[in-house]
Coordinates of C-alpha atoms in Angstrom, one line a residue:
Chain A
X1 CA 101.4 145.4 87.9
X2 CA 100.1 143.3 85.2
X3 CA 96.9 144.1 84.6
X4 CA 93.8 144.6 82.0
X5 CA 93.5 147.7 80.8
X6 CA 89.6 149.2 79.4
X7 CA 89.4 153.1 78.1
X8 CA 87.8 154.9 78.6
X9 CA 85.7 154.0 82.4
X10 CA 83.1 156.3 81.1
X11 CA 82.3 156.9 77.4
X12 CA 78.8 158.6 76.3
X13 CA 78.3 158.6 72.3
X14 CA 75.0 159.6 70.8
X15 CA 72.8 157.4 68.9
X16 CA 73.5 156.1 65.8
X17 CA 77.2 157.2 66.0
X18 CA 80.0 154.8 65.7
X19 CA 81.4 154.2 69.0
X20 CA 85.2 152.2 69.8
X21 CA 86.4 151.1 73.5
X22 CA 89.4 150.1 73.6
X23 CA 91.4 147.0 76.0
X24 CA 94.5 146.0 76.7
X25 CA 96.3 143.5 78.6
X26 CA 100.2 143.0 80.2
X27 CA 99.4 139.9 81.0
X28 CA 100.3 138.1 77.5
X29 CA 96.9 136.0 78.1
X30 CA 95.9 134.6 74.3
X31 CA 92.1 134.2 75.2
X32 CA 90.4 138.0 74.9
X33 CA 86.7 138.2 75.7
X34 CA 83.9 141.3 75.4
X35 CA 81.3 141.0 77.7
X36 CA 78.2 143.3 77.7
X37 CA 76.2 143.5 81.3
X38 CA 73.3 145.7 81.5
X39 CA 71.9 147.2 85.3
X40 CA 70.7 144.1 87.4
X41 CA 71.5 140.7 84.7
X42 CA 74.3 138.8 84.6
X43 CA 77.4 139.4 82.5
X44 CA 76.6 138.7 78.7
X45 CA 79.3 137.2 76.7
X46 CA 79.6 139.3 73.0
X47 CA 82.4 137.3 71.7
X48 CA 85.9 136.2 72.2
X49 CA 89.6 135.9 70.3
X50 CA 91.7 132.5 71.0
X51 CA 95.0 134.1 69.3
X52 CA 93.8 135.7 65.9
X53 CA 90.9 133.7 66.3
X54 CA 87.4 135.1 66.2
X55 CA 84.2 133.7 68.0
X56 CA 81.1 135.4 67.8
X57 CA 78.0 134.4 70.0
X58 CA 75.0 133.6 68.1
X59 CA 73.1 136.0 69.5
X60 CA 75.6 139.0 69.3
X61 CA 73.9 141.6 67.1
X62 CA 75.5 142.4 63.6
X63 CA 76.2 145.9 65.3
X64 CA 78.7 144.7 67.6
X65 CA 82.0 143.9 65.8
X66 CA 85.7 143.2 67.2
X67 CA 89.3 143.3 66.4
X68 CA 92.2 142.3 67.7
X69 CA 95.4 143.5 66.0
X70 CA 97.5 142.1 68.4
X71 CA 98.1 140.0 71.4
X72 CA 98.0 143.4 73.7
X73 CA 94.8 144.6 72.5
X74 CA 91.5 144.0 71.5
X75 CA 88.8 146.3 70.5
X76 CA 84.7 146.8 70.6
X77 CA 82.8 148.8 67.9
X78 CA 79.3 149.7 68.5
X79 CA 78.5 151.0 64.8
X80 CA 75.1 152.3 65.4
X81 CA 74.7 152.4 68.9
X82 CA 71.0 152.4 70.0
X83 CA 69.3 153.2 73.5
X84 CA 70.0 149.9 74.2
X85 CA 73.1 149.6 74.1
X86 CA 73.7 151.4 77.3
X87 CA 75.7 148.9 79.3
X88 CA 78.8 148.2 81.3
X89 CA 81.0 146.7 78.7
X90 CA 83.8 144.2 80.0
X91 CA 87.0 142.6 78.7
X92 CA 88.3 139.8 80.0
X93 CA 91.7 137.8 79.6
X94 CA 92.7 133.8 80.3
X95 CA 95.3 131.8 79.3
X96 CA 94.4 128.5 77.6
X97 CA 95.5 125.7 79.5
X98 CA 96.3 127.5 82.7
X99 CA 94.8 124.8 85.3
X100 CA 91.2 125.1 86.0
X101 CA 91.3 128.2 86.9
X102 CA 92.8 129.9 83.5
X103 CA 93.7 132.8 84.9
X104 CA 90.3 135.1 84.4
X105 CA 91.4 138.6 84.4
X106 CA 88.5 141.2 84.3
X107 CA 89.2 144.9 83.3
X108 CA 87.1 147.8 85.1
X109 CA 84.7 147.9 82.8
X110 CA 83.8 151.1 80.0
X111 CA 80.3 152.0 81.5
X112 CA 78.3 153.2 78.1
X113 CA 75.4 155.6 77.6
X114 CA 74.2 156.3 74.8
X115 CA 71.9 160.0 74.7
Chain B
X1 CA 66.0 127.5 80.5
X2 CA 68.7 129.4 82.3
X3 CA 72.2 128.2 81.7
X4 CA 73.1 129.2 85.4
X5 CA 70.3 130.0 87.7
X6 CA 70.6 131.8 91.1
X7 CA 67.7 133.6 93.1
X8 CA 68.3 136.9 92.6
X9 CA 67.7 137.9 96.5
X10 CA 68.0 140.7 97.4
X11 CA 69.4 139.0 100.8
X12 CA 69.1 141.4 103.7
X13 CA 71.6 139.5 106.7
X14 CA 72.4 141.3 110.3
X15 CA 76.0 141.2 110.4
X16 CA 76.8 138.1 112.6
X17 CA 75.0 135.8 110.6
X18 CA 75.3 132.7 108.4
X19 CA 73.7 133.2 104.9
X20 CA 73.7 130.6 102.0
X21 CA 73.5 131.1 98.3
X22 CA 72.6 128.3 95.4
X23 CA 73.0 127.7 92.1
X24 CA 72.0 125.3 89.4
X25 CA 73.7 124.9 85.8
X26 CA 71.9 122.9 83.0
X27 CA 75.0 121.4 81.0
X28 CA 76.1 118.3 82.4
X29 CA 79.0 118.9 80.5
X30 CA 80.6 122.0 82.4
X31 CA 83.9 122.0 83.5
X32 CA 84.6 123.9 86.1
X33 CA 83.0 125.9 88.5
X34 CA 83.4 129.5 90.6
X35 CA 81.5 132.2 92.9
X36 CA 82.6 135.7 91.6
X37 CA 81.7 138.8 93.6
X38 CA 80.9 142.3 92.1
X39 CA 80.7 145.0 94.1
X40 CA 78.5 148.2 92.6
X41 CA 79.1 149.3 89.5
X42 CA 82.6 147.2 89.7
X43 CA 84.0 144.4 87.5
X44 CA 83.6 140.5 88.8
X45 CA 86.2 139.7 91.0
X46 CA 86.8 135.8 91.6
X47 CA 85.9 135.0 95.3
X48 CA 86.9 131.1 94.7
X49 CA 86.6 128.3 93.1
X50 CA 84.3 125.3 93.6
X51 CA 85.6 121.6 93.9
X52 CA 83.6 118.5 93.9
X53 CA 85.8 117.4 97.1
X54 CA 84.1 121.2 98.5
X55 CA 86.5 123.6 99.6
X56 CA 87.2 126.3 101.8
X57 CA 88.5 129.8 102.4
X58 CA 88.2 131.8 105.7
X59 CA 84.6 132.3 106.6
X60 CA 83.7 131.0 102.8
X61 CA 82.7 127.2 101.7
X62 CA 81.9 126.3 98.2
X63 CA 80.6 123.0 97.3
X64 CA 79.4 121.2 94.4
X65 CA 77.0 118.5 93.2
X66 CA 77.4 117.7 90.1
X67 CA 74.5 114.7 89.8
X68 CA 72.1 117.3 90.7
X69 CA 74.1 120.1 89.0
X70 CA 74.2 122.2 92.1
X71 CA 76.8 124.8 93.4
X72 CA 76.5 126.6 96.7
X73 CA 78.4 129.1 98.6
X74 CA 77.9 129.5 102.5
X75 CA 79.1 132.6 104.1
X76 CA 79.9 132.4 108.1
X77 CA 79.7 135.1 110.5
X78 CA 79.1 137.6 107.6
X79 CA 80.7 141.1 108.0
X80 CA 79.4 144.4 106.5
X81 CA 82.0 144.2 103.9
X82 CA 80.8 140.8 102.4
X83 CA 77.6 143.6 101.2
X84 CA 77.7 142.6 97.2
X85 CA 76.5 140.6 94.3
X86 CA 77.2 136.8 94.3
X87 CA 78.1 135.8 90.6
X88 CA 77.4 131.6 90.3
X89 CA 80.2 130.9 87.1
X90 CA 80.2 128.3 85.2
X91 CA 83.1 127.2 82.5
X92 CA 82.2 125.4 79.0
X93 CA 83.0 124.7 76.1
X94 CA 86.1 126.5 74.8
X95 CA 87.2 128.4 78.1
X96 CA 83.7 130.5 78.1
X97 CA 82.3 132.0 81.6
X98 CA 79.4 131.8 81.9
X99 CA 77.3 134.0 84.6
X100 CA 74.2 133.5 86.6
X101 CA 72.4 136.4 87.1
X102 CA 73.8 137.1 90.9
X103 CA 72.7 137.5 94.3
X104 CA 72.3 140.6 95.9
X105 CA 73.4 140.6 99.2
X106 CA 73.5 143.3 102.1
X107 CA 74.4 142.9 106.0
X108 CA 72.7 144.7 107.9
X109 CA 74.6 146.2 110.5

């Protein structure tokens, strides 16, 4: 099934160390978002790709950076993760133009802790 | 100010009953419009989408207001499985979600 894709569901790092998750999509959506949603608060959008394009949020810290070397895929570094950083982190797909509706996809999410 | 503002509940229901959740956005320019559940520890899952015309689905209605910038989503004869967290959604600018905070909501069996 087409789906989104997030490794790994569980990912503990320690702090200060350099931490990747990883998405990827079937569904050949060209809008990729990160979202960051910490226990009880709503989903917080990081930043998001439309194609090659990159948007950051104004408020997304320097330590959170993206890439997106392809249609497929699309990856979050944490470079210096702090205690605060623990989170559920989720990708997201839509397709521009798709009706109202767009086609939100949401992966299952890479729940982070950082020790 | 909250871009999307729900109560946060939690909403404790006996299963049976009718329960009601609202939602106000602050940009008079959003686009579009959804209720999103997310079950513990889960990703969002759309429920449905809201239309100014309201709209239903099963025991779900949605409706909106958009002069007083108001969603709402009324559950009917709620069942334990409806037990989860509400998400109000709003869509602007360039295809962004963005979340309310979420109801909580249990039934009570």
């Amino acid at each position: 099934d087409a789906m989104v894709i997030q490794n790994p569901r569980y990912q503990v790092t320690q702090f200060g160390k350099p931490v990747t998750l990883s998405c990827s999509q079937t569904l050949n959506h060209n809008v990729m978002y990160w979202y960051q949603q910490k226990s009880s608060q709503a989903p917080k959008l990081l930043f998001h790709y439309y194609d090659k394009d990159f948007n950051n949020e104004a408020d997304t810290p320097d330590n959170f950076q993206s890439r997106r070397p392809n249609t497929s895929f699309c990856f979050l570094d944490i470079r210096s993760p702090g205690l605060g950083d623990a989170a559920m982190y989720l990708c997201a797909t839509s397709r521009a133009g798709q009706g109202t509706n767009y086609g939100y996809t949401f992966g299952s999410g890479t729940r982070l802790t950082v020790v | 100010r909250k871009e999307v503002e729900q109560d946060p509940g939690p909403f404790n229901v006996p299963e049976g009953a009718t329960v009601a959740f609202n939602c106000t956005y602050s940009n008079s320019a959003s686009q579009s419009f959804f209720w999103y559940r997310q079950d513990c520890r889960k990703e969002p899952k759309l429920l449905m989408s809201v239309y100014s015309s309201g709209n239903e689905d099963g025991r779900f209605t949605a409706q909106l207001n958009r002069a007083s910038q108001y969603i709402s989503l009324l559950i009917r004869d709620s069942k334990l499985s409806d037990s989860a967290t509400y998400l109000c959604v709003v869509i602007q600018g360039a295809q962004k979600l963005v979340f309310g905070q979420g109801t909580r909501l249990t039934i009570n069996p």
